[in-house]
Amino acid sequence: MAHPHKSERPQTYEAEETQLKDRLAFIDRYPNAARITRLSLSVSFTALAIGAILGIIQALHRTNVFRGLISSADYYSVLTGHGVLLALFFTIFFLTGIFTWGTSRSLGRELPSPRFSLAWFLLMLSGAVMTSTAIFGGLVGQIPFSADVLYTFYAPLQAHPLFYAGLAAWLVGTWLAGADWFRTYYHWRQDNPDERIPLQMFMIMTTMLMWYIATLGVAVEVLVFLLPLSLGLIESVDPLLTRTLFWFFGHPVVYFWLMPAYFAWYTVLPKLSGGRLFSDPLARVVFILFLLLSTPVGFHHQYADPGVPEGFKFIAMTNTMFLLLPSFLTAFTVVASMEYGARQRGGTGYLGWLKSLPWGNPAFAGCALAGMMFAAGGFSGIINAGMNINSLIHNTLWVPGHFHLTVGTASALTMMAISYWLYPQITGKRLQFYGVAQIQPYIWFIGMGLMSNAMHRAGLAGVPRRTAEPQYQQFDFAPVLGSMSEMRLQIAIGGSLLTLGALMFVFVMVGTWLAERGRGRLRVDSHLPEPISGASDSPRVLDNVKLWFAIAVVLVAIAYGFPIYSMVADGVFSPAAPPFPV
């Protein structure tokens, strides 16, 4: 047999060395990154458990199925806790965990400073505890805290200063987390000046650049307006301005929730399917589009606000429609990757290959079911985005029906599912209660299907959202399909199944955390195969994140410059109409 050429030997050795490293658990290769990932996921899962319980309490109260736990006055504190704990703390702590893992895994190096990494985590945790304390204090009469401002915490609703101080601390912690990942990349780049940015690191960088842009709005809202107002340092603020600053952040955060799901769909799901990612270049294009288009769309949440010029609402609608493109590209790329994996496993036929996918693997099943729900959520989101048809469902139960499909399933179910694959790597422990894990994604999928379906139909009948008493005086809703009692019961059943699914997931995670390391072989193959079409098939300009960041800033200035100027021209703190006709 012919011997390999000398030039091939180092490559073969490096490949064998890489495979050997991949056989080691992540916790053994990068202990600091594993610790931060573990801590972040622990807080995330705790927020999920508490938020899920708050969710079923409000669902049962609102649907009149069971109203004995809380009063209608406390309903709004429960709703605030449900929104903040799930939409901010569950999702973002999970993101910091999986992005920490992705940074070290993709760059093949440890985070630079264990102390710095622990510092930003503790800052985020302290902020989350402060904010949660303010929320739950409202449920106890003897405690002088309250924060029943809902998830959309803009004026004129006002919370205790502890709520805003906690949000500020948590937000700064996320900024420092991004700095930690960028610093790790900087050290990697010094050692690899000519290499293409690894795909996972590219996704992390573009997501964090989007976050730095988007969070400027909410940082100004909290630090300049809401916190001083709650402390009595200023007497009034402009509600329209604070609302605008919130939605400057409020819609991009939707994609910030989704980015960990996209991160998993593009880089881990193809492997779980038994194949490889179809196209690395398409994945990079998708994340660039999110960076460019995610922030200049916030005004589509303010179609009903008369103080925003109609032309800028139209710009927001147009940008929102453009955001369908990365979603369609994702659907094509991810499904193509899954099909490739299924055919590698022996699947045949136009649709028969679907049967060859590993539906018994909870990590795969959860991600795949989440993607299916995301497609449904995308269609309902088109209704939200249209300036004219939005008026039919504005502030109705349709809207939470929509975002429970997106953040509540596309994001949440993917996060839970991918944890079945990731958590053993960062703990070195075998996944416990595998049978429970196999059932859990399907419980969640069925529960969300029931609840969201009823919410959409109730929204079409005009049922309002965010109220403990969803009934007007001397008025009967006329649903197009079904009855109000049937829809209320369906929401209660669906919400109960979702709560059960969340608790099943937490049960598996806690069981794995408590298990002894070393008992049984750790059955996790952490190696991620190379894409069919790799980074070398795309132009290097895609890796020029400075260019895309600059373009994103310009687009934001175009979308928000004049409207915000018109709001502050008559006084930054004056709650008055804009000085220009709109």
Short mmCIF file of N, CA, C and O in Angstrom, two decimals, residues 494-562:
data_model
loop_
_atom_site.label_atom_id
_atom_site.label_comp_id
_atom_site.label_asym_id
_atom_site.label_seq_id
_atom_site.Cartn_x
_atom_site.Cartn_y
_atom_site.Cartn_z
N GLY A 494 -54.45 23.72 27.00
CA GLY A 494 -53.14 23.93 26.36
C GLY A 494 -52.12 24.48 27.33
O GLY A 494 -50.97 24.02 27.38
N GLY A 495 -52.52 25.47 28.14
CA GLY A 495 -51.61 26.04 29.12
C GLY A 495 -51.17 25.02 30.16
O GLY A 495 -50.02 25.01 30.60
N SER A 496 -52.10 24.13 30.55
CA SER A 496 -51.75 23.09 31.52
C SER A 496 -50.72 22.12 30.94
O SER A 496 -49.77 21.71 31.62
N LEU A 497 -50.90 21.75 29.65
CA LEU A 497 -49.92 20.86 29.01
C LEU A 497 -48.56 21.55 28.88
O LEU A 497 -47.51 20.90 29.04
N LEU A 498 -48.55 22.83 28.59
CA LEU A 498 -47.28 23.56 28.49
C LEU A 498 -46.57 23.59 29.84
O LEU A 498 -45.34 23.41 29.91
N THR A 499 -47.32 23.83 30.90
CA THR A 499 -46.72 23.83 32.23
C THR A 499 -46.16 22.45 32.57
O THR A 499 -45.04 22.33 33.10
N LEU A 500 -46.92 21.41 32.23
CA LEU A 500 -46.44 20.05 32.44
C LEU A 500 -45.16 19.80 31.65
O LEU A 500 -44.19 19.23 32.18
N GLY A 501 -45.12 20.25 30.39
CA GLY A 501 -43.93 20.07 29.57
C GLY A 501 -42.72 20.78 30.15
O GLY A 501 -41.60 20.24 30.16
N ALA A 502 -42.92 22.01 30.66
CA ALA A 502 -41.81 22.75 31.26
C ALA A 502 -41.29 22.04 32.50
O ALA A 502 -40.07 21.92 32.71
N LEU A 503 -42.20 21.55 33.35
CA LEU A 503 -41.78 20.88 34.58
C LEU A 503 -41.12 19.53 34.27
O LEU A 503 -40.18 19.12 34.98
N MET A 504 -41.57 18.83 33.22
CA MET A 504 -40.91 17.59 32.81
C MET A 504 -39.47 17.88 32.40
O MET A 504 -38.54 17.14 32.75
N PHE A 505 -39.27 18.95 31.65
CA PHE A 505 -37.93 19.31 31.21
C PHE A 505 -37.04 19.62 32.41
O PHE A 505 -35.90 19.13 32.51
N VAL A 506 -37.54 20.46 33.32
CA VAL A 506 -36.75 20.82 34.49
C VAL A 506 -36.44 19.58 35.32
O VAL A 506 -35.34 19.43 35.88
N PHE A 507 -37.38 18.65 35.41
CA PHE A 507 -37.17 17.39 36.14
C PHE A 507 -35.99 16.62 35.55
O PHE A 507 -35.13 16.11 36.29
N VAL A 508 -35.93 16.54 34.23
CA VAL A 508 -34.82 15.83 33.58
C VAL A 508 -33.49 16.54 33.85
O VAL A 508 -32.47 15.91 34.15
N MET A 509 -33.50 17.88 33.76
CA MET A 509 -32.26 18.64 33.97
C MET A 509 -31.78 18.52 35.41
O MET A 509 -30.58 18.33 35.66
N VAL A 510 -32.69 18.62 36.37
CA VAL A 510 -32.29 18.50 37.78
C VAL A 510 -31.79 17.08 38.06
O VAL A 510 -30.78 16.90 38.77
N GLY A 511 -32.46 16.08 37.49
CA GLY A 511 -32.00 14.71 37.67
C GLY A 511 -30.61 14.49 37.11
O GLY A 511 -29.78 13.79 37.73
N THR A 512 -30.33 15.08 35.97
CA THR A 512 -28.99 14.97 35.38
C THR A 512 -27.96 15.70 36.22
O THR A 512 -26.83 15.22 36.43
N TRP A 513 -28.33 16.88 36.73
CA TRP A 513 -27.42 17.66 37.57
C TRP A 513 -27.06 16.92 38.85
O TRP A 513 -25.92 16.95 39.31
N LEU A 514 -28.04 16.21 39.43
CA LEU A 514 -27.81 15.51 40.69
C LEU A 514 -27.13 14.16 40.51
O LEU A 514 -26.64 13.57 41.48
N ALA A 515 -27.10 13.65 39.28
CA ALA A 515 -26.49 12.34 39.03
C ALA A 515 -24.99 12.39 39.28
O ALA A 515 -24.35 13.43 39.16
N GLU A 516 -24.44 11.25 39.61
CA GLU A 516 -22.99 11.16 39.83
C GLU A 516 -22.27 11.06 38.50
O GLU A 516 -22.71 10.34 37.60
N ARG A 517 -21.20 11.80 38.38
CA ARG A 517 -20.42 11.74 37.16
C ARG A 517 -19.63 10.45 37.10
O ARG A 517 -19.10 9.99 38.11
N GLY A 518 -19.57 9.85 35.92
CA GLY A 518 -18.78 8.65 35.73
C GLY A 518 -19.58 7.37 35.78
O GLY A 518 -19.05 6.30 35.49
N ARG A 519 -20.86 7.45 36.14
CA ARG A 519 -21.69 6.25 36.18
C ARG A 519 -22.33 6.04 34.81
O ARG A 519 -23.22 6.76 34.40
N GLY A 520 -21.82 5.07 34.08
CA GLY A 520 -22.31 4.84 32.72
C GLY A 520 -21.54 5.70 31.73
O GLY A 520 -21.03 6.77 32.05
N ARG A 521 -21.45 5.22 30.52
CA ARG A 521 -20.71 5.94 29.48
C ARG A 521 -21.49 7.17 29.04
O ARG A 521 -22.69 7.13 28.85
N LEU A 522 -20.79 8.29 28.93
CA LEU A 522 -21.40 9.54 28.48
C LEU A 522 -21.68 9.44 26.98
O LEU A 522 -20.77 9.55 26.16
N ARG A 523 -22.93 9.21 26.63
CA ARG A 523 -23.27 8.94 25.24
C ARG A 523 -23.59 10.25 24.51
O ARG A 523 -24.73 10.55 24.18
N VAL A 524 -22.57 11.06 24.29
CA VAL A 524 -22.73 12.31 23.56
C VAL A 524 -21.58 12.45 22.58
O VAL A 524 -20.42 12.49 22.98
N ASP A 525 -21.88 12.50 21.31
CA ASP A 525 -20.87 12.75 20.28
C ASP A 525 -20.93 14.24 19.96
O ASP A 525 -21.84 14.72 19.30
N SER A 526 -19.96 14.99 20.45
CA SER A 526 -20.00 16.44 20.34
C SER A 526 -19.40 16.96 19.04
O SER A 526 -19.43 18.16 18.78
N HIS A 527 -18.86 16.08 18.22
CA HIS A 527 -18.25 16.53 16.97
C HIS A 527 -19.32 17.02 16.01
O HIS A 527 -20.34 16.37 15.80
N LEU A 528 -19.11 18.21 15.43
CA LEU A 528 -20.02 18.77 14.44
C LEU A 528 -19.36 18.67 13.06
O LEU A 528 -18.30 19.26 12.84
N PRO A 529 -19.96 17.94 12.13
CA PRO A 529 -19.34 17.74 10.82
C PRO A 529 -19.30 19.02 10.00
O PRO A 529 -20.10 19.94 10.21
N GLU A 530 -18.37 19.08 9.06
CA GLU A 530 -18.24 20.24 8.19
C GLU A 530 -19.43 20.34 7.25
O GLU A 530 -19.99 19.34 6.82
N PRO A 531 -19.84 21.57 6.89
CA PRO A 531 -20.98 21.73 5.97
C PRO A 531 -20.67 21.17 4.59
O PRO A 531 -19.50 21.02 4.20
N ILE A 532 -21.72 20.87 3.83
CA ILE A 532 -21.53 20.43 2.45
C ILE A 532 -20.91 21.55 1.63
O ILE A 532 -19.97 21.34 0.86
N SER A 533 -21.43 22.76 1.79
CA SER A 533 -20.83 23.94 1.18
C SER A 533 -20.24 24.78 2.30
O SER A 533 -20.98 25.32 3.14
N GLY A 534 -18.92 24.86 2.34
CA GLY A 534 -18.23 25.50 3.47
C GLY A 534 -18.02 26.98 3.30
O GLY A 534 -18.43 27.60 2.31
N ALA A 535 -17.32 27.57 4.28
CA ALA A 535 -17.06 29.01 4.27
C ALA A 535 -16.24 29.43 3.06
O ALA A 535 -16.39 30.55 2.56
N SER A 536 -15.40 28.55 2.56
CA SER A 536 -14.54 28.89 1.41
C SER A 536 -15.36 29.11 0.14
O SER A 536 -14.86 29.68 -0.83
N ASP A 537 -16.62 28.67 0.12
CA ASP A 537 -17.47 28.86 -1.05
C ASP A 537 -18.15 30.23 -1.06
O ASP A 537 -18.94 30.52 -1.97
N SER A 538 -17.89 31.05 -0.06
CA SER A 538 -18.51 32.38 0.02
C SER A 538 -17.45 33.46 -0.04
O SER A 538 -16.29 33.23 0.32
N PRO A 539 -17.80 34.66 -0.50
CA PRO A 539 -16.82 35.76 -0.54
C PRO A 539 -16.43 36.20 0.87
O PRO A 539 -17.24 36.13 1.80
N ARG A 540 -15.21 36.64 1.01
CA ARG A 540 -14.70 37.05 2.32
C ARG A 540 -15.43 38.27 2.88
O ARG A 540 -15.38 38.53 4.08
N VAL A 541 -16.09 39.04 2.01
CA VAL A 541 -16.78 40.23 2.48
C VAL A 541 -17.88 39.87 3.49
O VAL A 541 -18.26 40.69 4.33
N LEU A 542 -18.39 38.65 3.43
CA LEU A 542 -19.40 38.23 4.40
C LEU A 542 -18.84 38.26 5.82
O LEU A 542 -19.59 38.46 6.78
N ASP A 543 -17.54 38.06 5.97
CA ASP A 543 -16.91 38.07 7.29
C ASP A 543 -16.54 39.47 7.77
O ASP A 543 -16.02 39.62 8.88
N ASN A 544 -16.81 40.48 6.96
CA ASN A 544 -16.46 41.86 7.34
C ASN A 544 -17.55 42.42 8.25
O ASN A 544 -18.41 43.21 7.82
N VAL A 545 -17.52 42.01 9.51
CA VAL A 545 -18.60 42.40 10.42
C VAL A 545 -18.60 43.91 10.69
O VAL A 545 -19.65 44.48 11.01
N LYS A 546 -17.45 44.56 10.57
CA LYS A 546 -17.41 46.02 10.75
C LYS A 546 -18.27 46.72 9.69
O LYS A 546 -18.99 47.68 9.99
N LEU A 547 -18.19 46.23 8.45
CA LEU A 547 -18.98 46.81 7.36
C LEU A 547 -20.46 46.64 7.63
O LEU A 547 -21.24 47.61 7.53
N TRP A 548 -20.89 45.43 7.99
CA TRP A 548 -22.31 45.18 8.21
C TRP A 548 -22.83 45.93 9.43
O TRP A 548 -23.97 46.40 9.43
N PHE A 549 -21.98 46.08 10.43
CA PHE A 549 -22.38 46.86 11.61
C PHE A 549 -22.59 48.32 11.23
O PHE A 549 -23.57 48.95 11.67
N ALA A 550 -21.70 48.87 10.42
CA ALA A 550 -21.84 50.28 10.00
C ALA A 550 -23.12 50.49 9.20
O ALA A 550 -23.84 51.48 9.40
N ILE A 551 -23.41 49.57 8.28
CA ILE A 551 -24.64 49.68 7.49
C ILE A 551 -25.87 49.59 8.39
O ILE A 551 -26.86 50.33 8.22
N ALA A 552 -25.82 48.70 9.39
CA ALA A 552 -26.94 48.57 10.32
C ALA A 552 -27.19 49.86 11.08
O ALA A 552 -28.34 50.28 11.28
N VAL A 553 -26.12 50.54 11.50
CA VAL A 553 -26.25 51.80 12.23
C VAL A 553 -26.89 52.86 11.33
O VAL A 553 -27.77 53.63 11.76
N VAL A 554 -26.48 52.91 10.07
CA VAL A 554 -27.06 53.88 9.13
C VAL A 554 -28.55 53.62 8.92
O VAL A 554 -29.37 54.56 8.92
N LEU A 555 -28.94 52.38 8.77
CA LEU A 555 -30.36 52.05 8.58
C LEU A 555 -31.18 52.43 9.81
O LEU A 555 -32.31 52.91 9.68
N VAL A 556 -30.62 52.24 10.99
CA VAL A 556 -31.32 52.64 12.21
C VAL A 556 -31.48 54.16 12.26
O VAL A 556 -32.55 54.67 12.64
N ALA A 557 -30.43 54.87 11.88
CA ALA A 557 -30.51 56.34 11.89
C ALA A 557 -31.58 56.84 10.93
O ALA A 557 -32.32 57.79 11.23
N ILE A 558 -31.70 56.19 9.77
CA ILE A 558 -32.73 56.58 8.80
C ILE A 558 -34.12 56.31 9.35
O ILE A 558 -35.04 57.14 9.22
N ALA A 559 -34.29 55.16 9.99
CA ALA A 559 -35.62 54.76 10.46
C ALA A 559 -36.07 55.54 11.68
O ALA A 559 -37.26 55.80 11.85
N TYR A 560 -35.12 55.93 12.56
CA TYR A 560 -35.50 56.52 13.84
C TYR A 560 -35.07 57.97 14.04
O TYR A 560 -35.56 58.62 14.97
N GLY A 561 -34.19 58.47 13.19
CA GLY A 561 -33.63 59.80 13.43
C GLY A 561 -34.67 60.90 13.52
O GLY A 561 -34.79 61.60 14.54
N PHE A 562 -35.45 61.09 12.47
CA PHE A 562 -36.43 62.17 12.46
C PHE A 562 -37.54 61.96 13.49
O PHE A 562 -37.90 62.91 14.21
#
